[in-house]
């Protein structure tokens, strides 16, 4: 069974488009809440579950020996092939439920342990149905959107356009806002889009200069991390001693400035 990164990416992009079309159809039909998770603000819709089931079924049919680790399906299933698919069926669920178009399907293929601090991402597809934009990457094959190669930006004199986000637990907001205050001198402005995979895709495309957020789940950033590194950027996770780890992405210069500030440097 071919495990070449570009073969995995081709499969991921095909499925991401189909899954995105389903999500968009369900959105026009009206979204129903299925449950809340960590808090009232942390929702899952019936579409999240239906889209993840479609992705899981398509992957199992195409590559029955692979593992699956999806946001809505709990623990990762074992992998006979060494490849595990890390899937967020609808990243930006609150946007999706609210009719805000900043949502996407995020599919990544990883090898090694199913642990974001140990796995190796081989393939990535992030598809934003409302924008009809697909962002893809294969390990060593670059990052692409619309047939064009993606490259991270280098911020100009006016400062950086930086994406960020916040968790659903109000108890975490003060600490996260303190980090925003510390980072602001680097920024011309901030963007809070509410979909980490899209934030990371926009960093890879040079639309955002950088992105940072605490408390992301592995499926939020698995695909986006490869988009960023294959676009010449840096992706790292910090604060491993905290329950909510920090994710930072951007071109190497601003990535290093951000990590220094977040670590408490001057
Ligand atoms: C979302 C992330 C976003 C974060 C939200 C939420 P979900 O994932 O993509 O960056 O700020 O709190 O975690 O829940 O929409 O899959």
GROMACS .gro file of C-alpha atoms and ligand atoms in nm:
model
  282
    1UNK     CA    1   0.000   0.000   0.000
    2UNK     CA    2   0.151   0.328  -0.110
    3UNK     CA    3   0.234   0.554   0.185
    4UNK     CA    4   0.406   0.823  -0.020
    5UNK     CA    5   0.313   1.161   0.133
    6UNK     CA    6   0.172   1.294  -0.193
    7UNK     CA    7  -0.054   0.987  -0.227
    8UNK     CA    8  -0.184   1.048   0.125
    9UNK     CA    9  -0.236   1.416   0.044
   10UNK     CA   10  -0.430   1.334  -0.273
   11UNK     CA   11  -0.663   1.112  -0.070
   12UNK     CA   12  -0.699   1.373   0.204
   13UNK     CA   13  -0.785   1.652  -0.040
   14UNK     CA   14  -1.044   1.439  -0.223
   15UNK     CA   15  -1.217   1.345   0.103
   16UNK     CA   16  -1.188   1.698   0.249
   17UNK     CA   17  -1.375   1.841  -0.050
   18UNK     CA   18  -1.653   1.579  -0.023
   19UNK     CA   19  -1.680   1.627   0.353
   20UNK     CA   20  -1.681   2.005   0.314
   21UNK     CA   21  -1.962   1.987   0.061
   22UNK     CA   22  -2.168   1.783   0.310
   23UNK     CA   23  -2.098   2.032   0.589
   24UNK     CA   24  -2.202   2.320   0.364
   25UNK     CA   25  -2.524   2.140   0.259
   26UNK     CA   26  -2.617   2.073   0.619
   27UNK     CA   27  -2.545   2.437   0.704
   28UNK     CA   28  -2.795   2.557   0.442
   29UNK     CA   29  -3.052   2.306   0.572
   30UNK     CA   30  -3.019   2.441   0.925
   31UNK     CA   31  -2.779   2.329   1.198
   32UNK     CA   32  -2.898   2.136   1.502
   33UNK     CA   33  -2.705   2.120   1.826
   34UNK     CA   34  -2.615   1.764   1.924
   35UNK     CA   35  -2.450   1.826   2.261
   36UNK     CA   36  -2.220   2.047   2.464
   37UNK     CA   37  -1.876   1.921   2.573
   38UNK     CA   38  -1.643   2.096   2.820
   39UNK     CA   39  -1.885   2.384   2.873
   40UNK     CA   40  -2.208   2.533   2.739
   41UNK     CA   41  -1.995   2.726   2.491
   42UNK     CA   42  -1.820   2.411   2.367
   43UNK     CA   43  -2.075   2.267   2.127
   44UNK     CA   44  -2.097   1.980   1.882
   45UNK     CA   45  -2.353   1.973   1.603
   46UNK     CA   46  -2.515   1.677   1.430
   47UNK     CA   47  -2.318   1.785   1.122
   48UNK     CA   48  -1.985   1.748   1.310
   49UNK     CA   49  -2.075   1.386   1.381
   50UNK     CA   50  -2.212   1.312   1.032
   51UNK     CA   51  -1.913   1.469   0.856
   52UNK     CA   52  -1.665   1.279   1.074
   53UNK     CA   53  -1.847   0.954   1.000
   54UNK     CA   54  -1.822   1.024   0.625
   55UNK     CA   55  -1.447   1.096   0.652
   56UNK     CA   56  -1.389   0.787   0.865
   57UNK     CA   57  -1.580   0.563   0.622
   58UNK     CA   58  -1.400   0.697   0.314
   59UNK     CA   59  -1.058   0.654   0.478
   60UNK     CA   60  -1.140   0.302   0.600
   61UNK     CA   61  -1.255   0.202   0.250
   62UNK     CA   62  -0.942   0.344   0.088
   63UNK     CA   63  -0.688   0.243   0.353
   64UNK     CA   64  -0.833  -0.021   0.589
   65UNK     CA   65  -0.507  -0.069   0.782
   66UNK     CA   66  -0.477   0.294   0.895
   67UNK     CA   67  -0.563   0.434   1.236
   68UNK     CA   68  -0.818   0.712   1.300
   69UNK     CA   69  -0.814   0.988   1.561
   70UNK     CA   70  -1.109   1.223   1.524
   71UNK     CA   71  -1.249   1.500   1.742
   72UNK     CA   72  -1.588   1.335   1.781
   73UNK     CA   73  -1.486   0.970   1.800
   74UNK     CA   74  -1.275   0.956   2.116
   75UNK     CA   75  -0.953   0.762   2.148
   76UNK     CA   76  -0.738   0.686   1.845
   77UNK     CA   77  -0.793   0.348   1.683
   78UNK     CA   78  -0.487   0.127   1.626
   79UNK     CA   79  -0.293   0.138   1.300
   80UNK     CA   80  -0.155  -0.170   1.121
   81UNK     CA   81   0.000   0.045   0.850
   82UNK     CA   82   0.177   0.294   1.078
   83UNK     CA   83  -0.037   0.576   0.939
   84UNK     CA   84  -0.304   0.744   1.155
   85UNK     CA   85  -0.551   1.003   1.028
   86UNK     CA   86  -0.606   1.300   1.264
   87UNK     CA   87  -0.936   1.467   1.178
   88UNK     CA   88  -1.138   1.772   1.281
   89UNK     CA   89  -1.458   1.732   1.078
   90UNK     CA   90  -1.566   2.093   1.130
   91UNK     CA   91  -1.304   2.320   1.282
   92UNK     CA   92  -1.472   2.644   1.384
   93UNK     CA   93  -1.785   2.470   1.509
   94UNK     CA   94  -1.922   2.778   1.688
   95UNK     CA   95  -1.875   2.983   1.369
   96UNK     CA   96  -2.044   2.706   1.172
   97UNK     CA   97  -2.341   2.689   1.409
   98UNK     CA   98  -2.371   3.069   1.405
   99UNK     CA   99  -2.363   3.102   1.026
  100UNK     CA  100  -2.017   3.261   1.021
  101UNK     CA  101  -1.825   3.130   0.715
  102UNK     CA  102  -1.489   3.081   0.896
  103UNK     CA  103  -1.501   2.702   0.932
  104UNK     CA  104  -1.314   2.417   0.765
  105UNK     CA  105  -1.251   2.045   0.739
  106UNK     CA  106  -0.903   1.947   0.864
  107UNK     CA  107  -0.748   1.610   0.772
  108UNK     CA  108  -0.388   1.507   0.847
  109UNK     CA  109  -0.199   1.178   0.807
  110UNK     CA  110   0.069   1.117   1.070
  111UNK     CA  111   0.322   0.840   1.133
  112UNK     CA  112   0.474   0.737   1.465
  113UNK     CA  113   0.303   0.772   1.802
  114UNK     CA  114  -0.040   0.941   1.805
  115UNK     CA  115   0.110   1.220   2.013
  116UNK     CA  116   0.152   1.571   1.867
  117UNK     CA  117   0.488   1.605   2.037
  118UNK     CA  118   0.617   1.281   1.882
  119UNK     CA  119   0.432   1.217   1.554
  120UNK     CA  120   0.552   1.311   1.204
  121UNK     CA  121   0.289   1.472   0.986
  122UNK     CA  122   0.307   1.334   0.630
  123UNK     CA  123   0.006   1.486   0.460
  124UNK     CA  124  -0.242   1.768   0.521
  125UNK     CA  125  -0.565   1.900   0.371
  126UNK     CA  126  -0.765   2.194   0.508
  127UNK     CA  127  -1.080   2.281   0.310
  128UNK     CA  128  -1.296   2.588   0.381
  129UNK     CA  129  -1.630   2.516   0.208
  130UNK     CA  130  -1.781   2.862   0.242
  131UNK     CA  131  -1.469   3.011   0.079
  132UNK     CA  132  -1.423   2.712  -0.155
  133UNK     CA  133  -1.052   2.724  -0.069
  134UNK     CA  134  -0.835   2.415  -0.029
  135UNK     CA  135  -0.494   2.426   0.142
  136UNK     CA  136  -0.276   2.117   0.106
  137UNK     CA  137   0.075   1.994   0.182
  138UNK     CA  138   0.278   1.675   0.167
  139UNK     CA  139   0.599   1.623   0.365
  140UNK     CA  140   0.885   1.746   0.148
  141UNK     CA  141   0.642   1.842  -0.129
  142UNK     CA  142   0.560   2.199  -0.030
  143UNK     CA  143   0.231   2.366   0.063
  144UNK     CA  144  -0.020   2.467  -0.205
  145UNK     CA  145  -0.345   2.651  -0.254
  146UNK     CA  146  -0.521   2.713  -0.583
  147UNK     CA  147  -0.230   2.561  -0.770
  148UNK     CA  148   0.009   2.819  -0.624
  149UNK     CA  149   0.292   2.743  -0.383
  150UNK     CA  150   0.240   2.895  -0.037
  151UNK     CA  151   0.511   3.088   0.146
  152UNK     CA  152   0.488   3.242   0.493
  153UNK     CA  153   0.525   3.621   0.509
  154UNK     CA  154   0.784   3.846   0.670
  155UNK     CA  155   0.604   4.131   0.854
  156UNK     CA  156   0.675   4.487   0.742
  157UNK     CA  157   0.743   4.803   0.939
  158UNK     CA  158   0.378   4.851   1.036
  159UNK     CA  159   0.396   4.542   1.252
  160UNK     CA  160   0.255   4.196   1.219
  161UNK     CA  161  -0.100   4.078   1.157
  162UNK     CA  162  -0.135   3.810   1.422
  163UNK     CA  163  -0.408   3.550   1.474
  164UNK     CA  164  -0.504   3.418   1.814
  165UNK     CA  165  -0.789   3.255   2.003
  166UNK     CA  166  -0.934   3.176   2.345
  167UNK     CA  167  -1.068   2.870   2.521
  168UNK     CA  168  -1.426   2.806   2.624
  169UNK     CA  169  -1.350   2.821   2.999
  170UNK     CA  170  -1.386   3.179   3.130
  171UNK     CA  171  -1.129   3.097   3.402
  172UNK     CA  172  -0.859   3.086   3.132
  173UNK     CA  173  -0.940   3.423   2.976
  174UNK     CA  174  -0.740   3.651   3.210
  175UNK     CA  175  -0.415   3.461   3.151
  176UNK     CA  176  -0.472   3.448   2.776
  177UNK     CA  177  -0.552   3.820   2.764
  178UNK     CA  178  -0.231   3.892   2.958
  179UNK     CA  179  -0.041   3.712   2.682
  180UNK     CA  180  -0.223   3.918   2.418
  181UNK     CA  181  -0.119   4.236   2.601
  182UNK     CA  182   0.245   4.120   2.608
  183UNK     CA  183   0.239   4.038   2.234
  184UNK     CA  184   0.063   4.356   2.117
  185UNK     CA  185   0.385   4.564   2.064
  186UNK     CA  186   0.470   4.323   1.778
  187UNK     CA  187   0.130   4.362   1.613
  188UNK     CA  188  -0.032   4.603   1.371
  189UNK     CA  189  -0.355   4.422   1.457
  190UNK     CA  190  -0.502   4.090   1.575
  191UNK     CA  191  -0.750   3.853   1.412
  192UNK     CA  192  -0.960   3.607   1.613
  193UNK     CA  193  -1.115   3.381   1.351
  194UNK     CA  194  -1.228   3.090   1.571
  195UNK     CA  195  -1.086   2.809   1.357
  196UNK     CA  196  -0.725   2.715   1.431
  197UNK     CA  197  -0.680   2.510   1.113
  198UNK     CA  198  -0.782   2.815   0.910
  199UNK     CA  199  -0.553   3.043   1.112
  200UNK     CA  200  -0.263   2.809   1.037
  201UNK     CA  201  -0.357   2.782   0.668
  202UNK     CA  202  -0.360   3.163   0.649
  203UNK     CA  203  -0.015   3.178   0.812
  204UNK     CA  204   0.111   2.932   0.548
  205UNK     CA  205  -0.048   3.145   0.274
  206UNK     CA  206   0.114   3.462   0.410
  207UNK     CA  207  -0.224   3.620   0.489
  208UNK     CA  208  -0.147   3.618   0.863
  209UNK     CA  209   0.212   3.684   0.972
  210UNK     CA  210   0.180   3.467   1.283
  211UNK     CA  211  -0.064   3.284   1.510
  212UNK     CA  212  -0.061   3.178   1.875
  213UNK     CA  213  -0.322   3.010   2.095
  214UNK     CA  214  -0.330   2.808   2.418
  215UNK     CA  215  -0.532   2.495   2.469
  216UNK     CA  216  -0.573   2.365   2.115
  217UNK     CA  217  -0.656   2.000   2.058
  218UNK     CA  218  -0.432   1.780   1.835
  219UNK     CA  219  -0.696   1.769   1.560
  220UNK     CA  220  -0.711   2.152   1.554
  221UNK     CA  221  -0.347   2.186   1.445
  222UNK     CA  222  -0.229   1.852   1.299
  223UNK     CA  223  -0.287   1.949   0.935
  224UNK     CA  224  -0.214   2.320   0.979
  225UNK     CA  225   0.128   2.247   1.131
  226UNK     CA  226   0.244   2.082   0.808
  227UNK     CA  227   0.098   2.361   0.592
  228UNK     CA  228   0.310   2.611   0.789
  229UNK     CA  229   0.638   2.416   0.785
  230UNK     CA  230   0.605   2.322   0.418
  231UNK     CA  231   0.547   2.693   0.346
  232UNK     CA  232   0.885   2.772   0.506
  233UNK     CA  233   0.751   2.867   0.848
  234UNK     CA  234   0.804   2.747   1.204
  235UNK     CA  235   0.546   2.563   1.416
  236UNK     CA  236   0.605   2.490   1.783
  237UNK     CA  237   0.429   2.398   2.106
  238UNK     CA  238   0.530   2.556   2.437
  239UNK     CA  239   0.434   2.552   2.804
  240UNK     CA  240   0.445   2.172   2.832
  241UNK     CA  241   0.424   2.212   3.212
  242UNK     CA  242   0.074   2.359   3.178
  243UNK     CA  243  -0.257   2.184   3.117
  244UNK     CA  244  -0.319   2.413   2.817
  245UNK     CA  245  -0.012   2.409   2.593
  246UNK     CA  246   0.070   2.708   2.374
  247UNK     CA  247   0.085   2.674   1.994
  248UNK     CA  248   0.295   2.927   1.796
  249UNK     CA  249   0.336   2.952   1.417
  250UNK     CA  250   0.489   3.201   1.174
  251UNK     CA  251   0.796   3.290   0.972
  252UNK     CA  252   1.112   3.212   1.169
  253UNK     CA  253   1.185   3.569   1.285
  254UNK     CA  254   0.839   3.648   1.423
  255UNK     CA  255   0.798   3.292   1.553
  256UNK     CA  256   1.115   3.338   1.762
  257UNK     CA  257   1.006   3.686   1.881
  258UNK     CA  258   0.667   3.550   1.987
  259UNK     CA  259   0.807   3.248   2.170
  260UNK     CA  260   1.054   3.474   2.355
  261UNK     CA  261   0.776   3.709   2.471
  262UNK     CA  262   0.544   3.422   2.567
  263UNK     CA  263   0.825   3.254   2.761
  264UNK     CA  264   0.858   3.576   2.960
  265UNK     CA  265   1.155   3.717   2.778
  266UNK     CA  266   1.191   4.094   2.736
  267LIG     C1  267  -1.186   2.570   1.783
  267LIG     C2  268  -1.046   2.612   1.745
  267LIG     C3  269  -1.026   2.761   1.772
  267LIG     C4  270  -1.044   2.786   1.920
  267LIG     C5  271  -1.185   2.746   1.960
  267LIG     C6  272  -1.214   2.599   1.927
  267LIG     P1  273  -1.346   2.363   1.732
  267LIG     O1  274  -1.200   2.432   1.756
  267LIG     O2  275  -1.027   2.588   1.609
  267LIG     O3  276  -0.899   2.805   1.734
  267LIG     O4  277  -1.020   2.922   1.949
  267LIG     O5  278  -1.198   2.769   2.099
  267LIG     O6  279  -1.132   2.518   2.007
  267LIG     O7  280  -1.401   2.342   1.869
  267LIG     O8  281  -1.429   2.457   1.654
  267LIG     O9  282  -1.316   2.234   1.659
   0.00000   0.00000   0.00000
